[in-house]
XYZ file of C-alpha atoms in Angstrom:
399
model
C 123.221 146.436 82.536
C 121.605 143.969 80.156
C 118.701 145.944 78.669
C 116.187 143.038 78.217
C 116.923 141.819 81.765
C 116.449 145.323 83.198
C 113.056 145.792 81.518
C 111.972 142.215 82.329
C 112.669 142.736 86.046
C 110.643 145.947 86.012
C 107.727 144.160 84.353
C 107.899 141.379 86.963
C 107.705 143.900 89.823
C 105.167 146.264 88.276
C 101.406 145.843 88.152
C 99.257 146.134 85.102
C 96.591 148.794 84.727
C 94.212 145.950 83.912
C 93.134 144.132 87.089
C 92.364 140.938 85.104
C 95.992 140.757 83.963
C 97.200 141.070 87.558
C 94.891 138.237 88.642
C 96.100 136.022 85.778
C 99.741 136.727 86.655
C 99.146 135.906 90.317
C 97.343 132.647 89.518
C 100.100 131.665 87.093
C 102.774 132.254 89.720
C 100.737 130.371 92.353
C 100.267 127.370 90.048
C 104.026 127.161 89.446
C 104.717 127.312 93.194
C 102.143 124.620 94.009
C 103.231 122.411 91.111
C 106.917 122.489 91.986
C 106.184 121.952 95.703
C 103.963 118.977 94.906
C 106.580 117.443 92.618
C 109.304 117.775 95.257
C 107.059 116.332 98.002
C 106.071 113.341 95.876
C 109.672 112.616 94.832
C 110.785 112.843 98.471
C 107.975 110.510 99.542
C 108.950 107.942 96.904
C 112.615 108.229 97.922
C 111.585 107.463 101.505
C 109.406 104.540 100.445
C 112.234 103.140 98.319
C 114.692 103.279 101.210
C 112.067 101.815 103.545
C 111.262 98.947 101.162
C 114.903 98.125 100.462
C 115.761 98.133 104.171
C 113.962 94.788 104.502
C 115.805 93.029 101.679
C 119.065 94.643 102.796
C 118.712 92.756 106.078
C 118.844 89.466 104.153
C 121.110 90.257 101.258
C 124.885 90.807 101.485
C 126.943 93.284 99.489
C 127.941 90.467 97.145
C 126.851 86.839 96.834
C 128.439 83.876 95.061
C 126.391 80.899 93.898
C 127.026 78.034 91.532
C 126.441 78.417 87.807
C 125.141 74.862 87.433
C 123.261 72.744 89.945
C 122.541 73.684 93.556
C 125.787 73.079 95.396
C 129.504 73.594 94.964
C 132.601 72.841 97.015
C 134.965 75.228 98.757
C 138.348 74.112 100.049
C 140.444 75.523 102.903
C 142.881 76.885 100.307
C 140.112 78.769 98.528
C 138.893 80.224 101.828
C 142.404 81.539 102.534
C 142.566 83.039 99.031
C 139.241 84.818 99.597
C 140.534 86.354 102.832
C 143.567 87.708 100.974
C 141.434 89.648 98.452
C 141.648 93.372 99.142
C 138.192 94.857 99.720
C 136.528 91.837 101.368
C 135.793 92.573 105.024
C 134.230 89.207 105.785
C 132.409 86.299 104.172
C 129.954 83.660 105.303
C 129.157 80.236 103.882
C 125.594 78.947 103.619
C 123.635 75.972 102.338
C 119.986 76.244 101.366
C 117.340 73.734 100.332
C 113.568 73.373 100.165
C 112.159 71.245 102.987
C 108.952 70.111 104.667
C 108.259 71.442 108.149
C 106.078 69.624 110.678
C 104.797 70.589 114.089
C 102.157 68.446 115.755
C 99.413 68.080 113.123
C 100.493 70.969 110.893
C 102.758 71.016 107.821
C 104.411 73.777 105.837
C 106.842 74.085 102.926
C 109.809 76.414 103.439
C 113.578 76.653 103.006
C 116.183 75.604 105.515
C 119.258 77.836 105.457
C 122.349 76.570 107.156
C 124.686 79.410 108.143
C 128.085 79.646 109.791
C 129.262 81.839 112.652
C 130.138 84.744 110.314
C 126.622 85.207 108.919
C 125.794 88.122 111.229
C 128.937 89.912 110.060
C 127.667 90.127 106.471
C 123.939 90.769 107.132
C 121.872 92.566 109.772
C 119.073 90.009 110.122
C 120.015 89.256 113.723
C 118.695 92.708 114.716
C 115.184 91.955 113.390
C 113.850 89.283 115.722
C 112.386 88.531 119.095
C 113.570 85.743 121.329
C 117.237 84.745 121.074
C 119.445 84.379 118.007
C 120.752 80.909 118.801
C 122.050 79.043 115.752
C 123.773 76.200 117.520
C 123.212 72.572 118.529
C 119.635 71.863 117.472
C 118.277 75.376 117.844
C 117.239 77.719 115.045
C 115.435 80.903 114.064
C 112.291 80.946 111.893
C 110.208 83.593 110.175
C 107.080 84.741 111.975
C 104.964 83.525 109.044
C 106.292 79.989 109.540
C 105.815 80.174 113.313
C 102.201 81.290 112.899
C 101.425 78.664 110.233
C 102.728 75.819 112.392
C 101.737 77.221 115.786
C 105.335 77.095 116.985
C 106.323 79.009 120.102
C 109.782 79.696 121.451
C 111.843 77.082 123.251
C 109.462 74.113 122.812
C 111.892 71.419 123.898
C 109.139 68.845 124.468
C 107.494 69.442 121.084
C 110.187 70.672 118.702
C 109.503 71.485 115.078
C 110.678 68.829 112.623
C 112.537 69.528 109.380
C 112.145 66.841 106.719
C 114.531 66.884 103.746
C 114.392 64.459 100.837
C 117.321 62.097 100.754
C 119.511 62.481 97.679
C 119.253 59.656 95.184
C 117.533 58.394 92.082
C 114.143 56.867 91.449
C 110.639 57.883 92.405
C 109.467 58.119 95.982
C 106.781 55.518 95.348
C 109.496 52.873 94.996
C 110.599 53.396 98.562
C 108.819 53.604 101.864
C 107.971 57.164 102.825
C 109.694 56.710 106.169
C 113.027 56.138 104.442
C 112.631 58.931 101.875
C 113.356 61.790 104.278
C 116.027 62.810 106.712
C 114.372 64.240 109.815
C 115.813 66.865 112.145
C 114.048 68.165 115.280
C 114.678 71.873 115.836
C 113.853 74.059 118.834
C 112.938 77.581 117.711
C 114.861 80.027 119.886
C 113.937 83.197 117.990
C 111.560 84.553 115.365
C 112.442 87.206 112.781
C 109.977 89.594 111.154
C 110.984 91.454 108.010
C 108.510 91.193 105.124
C 105.586 88.846 104.494
C 107.210 86.842 101.701
C 110.517 86.442 103.566
C 108.774 85.774 106.889
C 107.260 82.627 105.361
C 110.406 81.395 103.652
C 113.346 80.559 105.921
C 114.376 78.543 108.941
C 117.971 79.275 109.979
C 120.067 76.514 111.518
C 123.756 75.754 111.944
C 125.666 75.102 108.717
C 127.113 71.742 109.819
C 123.683 70.591 110.959
C 122.127 71.524 107.614
C 124.924 69.764 105.707
C 124.285 66.599 107.712
C 120.525 66.872 107.103
C 121.096 67.165 103.347
C 123.805 64.481 103.391
C 126.514 66.875 102.218
C 130.097 66.966 103.446
C 131.664 69.967 105.174
C 132.954 71.443 101.890
C 129.562 71.449 100.120
C 127.672 74.763 100.167
C 125.110 76.590 98.021
C 126.395 80.138 98.424
C 128.915 82.555 99.923
C 127.876 85.953 101.277
C 130.462 88.749 101.192
C 130.717 91.928 103.247
C 132.800 94.482 101.336
C 134.785 97.419 102.634
C 133.322 100.834 101.947
C 134.413 102.125 98.557
C 135.616 98.705 97.394
C 135.912 98.197 93.626
C 133.174 95.621 93.061
C 134.086 94.676 89.438
C 137.694 93.996 90.468
C 136.604 91.926 93.481
C 134.182 89.950 91.303
C 136.996 89.025 88.923
C 139.298 87.966 91.758
C 136.628 85.778 93.389
C 135.769 84.212 90.030
C 139.458 83.326 89.547
C 139.542 81.586 92.930
C 136.703 79.293 91.801
C 137.924 78.981 88.172
C 134.868 80.907 86.941
C 132.477 78.227 88.231
C 130.384 80.673 90.307
C 128.103 83.575 89.470
C 128.492 86.753 91.534
C 125.652 89.202 92.130
C 125.452 92.478 94.038
C 122.545 93.327 96.329
C 120.879 95.252 93.517
C 121.299 92.330 91.101
C 119.857 89.913 93.659
C 116.737 92.096 93.853
C 116.666 93.325 90.273
C 112.877 92.930 89.987
C 112.250 94.990 93.119
C 114.705 97.700 92.054
C 113.161 97.875 88.574
C 109.660 98.112 90.035
C 110.599 100.908 92.439
C 112.498 102.827 89.756
C 109.626 102.421 87.281
C 107.124 103.707 89.842
C 109.376 106.667 90.573
C 109.764 107.547 86.879
C 106.033 107.097 86.226
C 105.143 109.409 89.113
C 107.660 111.989 87.933
C 106.238 111.923 84.400
C 102.658 112.271 85.669
C 103.488 115.296 87.802
C 105.614 116.743 85.016
C 102.578 116.477 82.738
C 100.621 118.423 85.344
C 103.362 121.051 85.311
C 103.285 121.157 81.510
C 99.567 121.873 81.608
C 100.098 124.430 84.370
C 102.829 126.206 82.419
C 100.393 126.845 79.583
C 99.240 129.535 82.017
C 102.687 131.085 81.666
C 102.212 131.305 77.898
C 98.813 132.896 78.349
C 100.014 135.293 81.047
C 102.982 136.483 78.963
C 100.784 136.998 75.905
C 98.346 139.001 78.055
C 101.277 141.103 79.278
C 102.453 141.666 75.700
C 98.999 142.853 74.654
C 98.717 145.037 77.761
C 102.142 146.637 77.139
C 101.726 146.972 73.377
C 102.070 150.764 73.556
C 105.322 150.384 75.466
C 106.526 147.912 72.859
C 105.786 150.391 70.092
C 107.644 153.127 71.966
C 110.683 150.917 72.526
C 110.617 149.826 68.897
C 110.530 153.450 67.729
C 113.494 154.179 70.005
C 115.516 151.571 68.093
C 114.991 148.370 70.097
C 114.961 145.447 67.685
C 112.228 142.794 67.507
C 114.746 140.245 68.746
C 115.417 142.261 71.911
C 111.713 142.887 72.480
C 111.091 139.165 72.340
C 114.009 138.628 74.685
C 112.418 140.961 77.261
C 109.373 138.712 77.637
C 111.446 135.572 77.273
C 113.541 136.655 80.256
C 110.422 137.709 82.143
C 108.904 134.243 81.711
C 112.104 132.579 82.921
C 112.245 134.871 85.976
C 108.644 134.079 86.920
C 109.005 130.302 86.528
C 112.386 130.195 88.279
C 111.167 132.208 91.271
C 108.030 130.081 91.446
C 110.108 126.888 91.288
C 112.514 128.019 94.017
C 109.673 129.087 96.343
C 107.816 125.834 95.607
C 110.877 123.710 96.406
C 111.409 125.713 99.613
C 107.818 125.061 100.682
C 108.179 121.384 99.795
C 111.451 121.213 101.745
C 109.724 122.658 104.826
C 106.859 120.146 104.518
C 109.237 117.166 104.204
C 111.490 118.446 107.012
C 108.477 118.820 109.313
C 107.443 115.228 108.526
C 110.946 114.025 109.401
C 110.950 115.995 112.646
C 107.378 115.557 113.859
C 105.893 112.671 111.825
C 102.558 114.331 111.078
C 101.540 111.590 108.611
C 101.623 107.986 109.795
C 101.138 104.516 108.335
C 99.696 102.567 111.218
C 102.076 103.175 114.091
C 105.087 104.327 112.051
C 105.845 107.710 110.503
C 105.334 107.852 106.747
C 108.866 107.447 105.337
C 110.231 110.458 103.465
C 113.763 111.392 102.472
C 115.352 114.659 101.400
C 117.692 114.130 98.469
C 119.483 117.009 96.784
C 119.134 115.221 93.456
C 115.361 115.696 93.763
C 115.846 119.441 94.332
C 117.924 119.559 91.161
C 115.333 117.506 89.225
C 112.460 119.806 90.212
C 114.348 123.029 89.462
C 115.697 121.643 86.185
C 112.206 120.538 85.138
C 110.722 123.935 85.964
C 113.580 125.712 84.183
C 113.259 123.650 80.986
C 109.477 123.968 80.859
C 109.745 127.679 81.664
C 112.201 128.239 78.801
C 109.892 126.432 76.371
C 106.800 128.325 77.550
C 108.588 131.683 77.473
C 109.977 131.011 73.994
C 106.517 130.179 72.663
C 104.891 133.232 74.240
C 107.594 135.744 73.261
C 107.537 134.579 69.652
C 104.146 136.306 69.112
C 105.947 139.683 69.055
C 106.295 140.819 65.468
C 106.343 144.014 63.411
C 102.730 143.345 62.468
C 101.674 143.194 66.139
C 103.503 146.435 66.960
C 102.035 148.199 63.931
C 98.457 147.378 64.962
């Protein structure tokens, strides 16, 4: 058996003759357990919040989106559509056209975006599951965000008083040179459904039929502003990007869901890293207790050290005894802490003890977080144990 490990395990199990040393050892172990449990709980909570936050944008954003490099609109031919369908890895795609418009209902006005979508839109996004009313995007019916509906006082199926969409006519010159009545194309729309996702998005879009939107904006049937792609699971995104770009002669820019929401992803990742660093700093401070506890053990067992040294144990092996002891204490504390944290998070998933309003606080168990906590504890434990064990010297033993 490894001699330093054997002695270190005995020291971990045994109690000191000094009650103060026992109390210090217990507090040190307890701090490690609490610190590692807290770190795991916080990381799991942030993982849940991240998934919860991204679930809203995921409803709007496809796996991959193509938009024009220059201007607002680009053309797609029947040949190009056939070529897109032949690309391996694309499950489906949907064309859209989007433009900023003025909305009117009775005496109220609002600025928003009209988004014309085709019949395949619900195959590439899941927005149609986040609404009340009916998802009718046909004839002169549409779906609006709840923020728009509240701002304009629009209710469902108002056939007698439909909402009006006003889009500037394309052309040159200032509006003042024309009569206001001739500056806009007007389209009455009956709201058949209202979606509710997130405040900013709820105030942004009115969904109507693609052909209707193209007519409103005076565009032909080939003119669009974007293509949304649904990819097969495990599809090679870089390869698919290159193939799509070739279809359009590199005139479009292609972005994944993460690239479309790069600011949100960066913010969530930054918050996660910042929280991890803060709690790691707490653990660093807590693991100073490990240094102190090991030094107290060394002083308490100084007679034993002298005996072992006289029996031929080298200074290096004596240091290794307490180095191993420190690692054992921190590792056991980390494992128990993670286990406690796992139980807390699992109970929240099962019973929802903590709530935000009417919903359970979102948490998520990720094995990468278990690894992060244990790795952090292990690294800090090695550093603390190395510092503490280095106080052993011939001079200390001779005293």
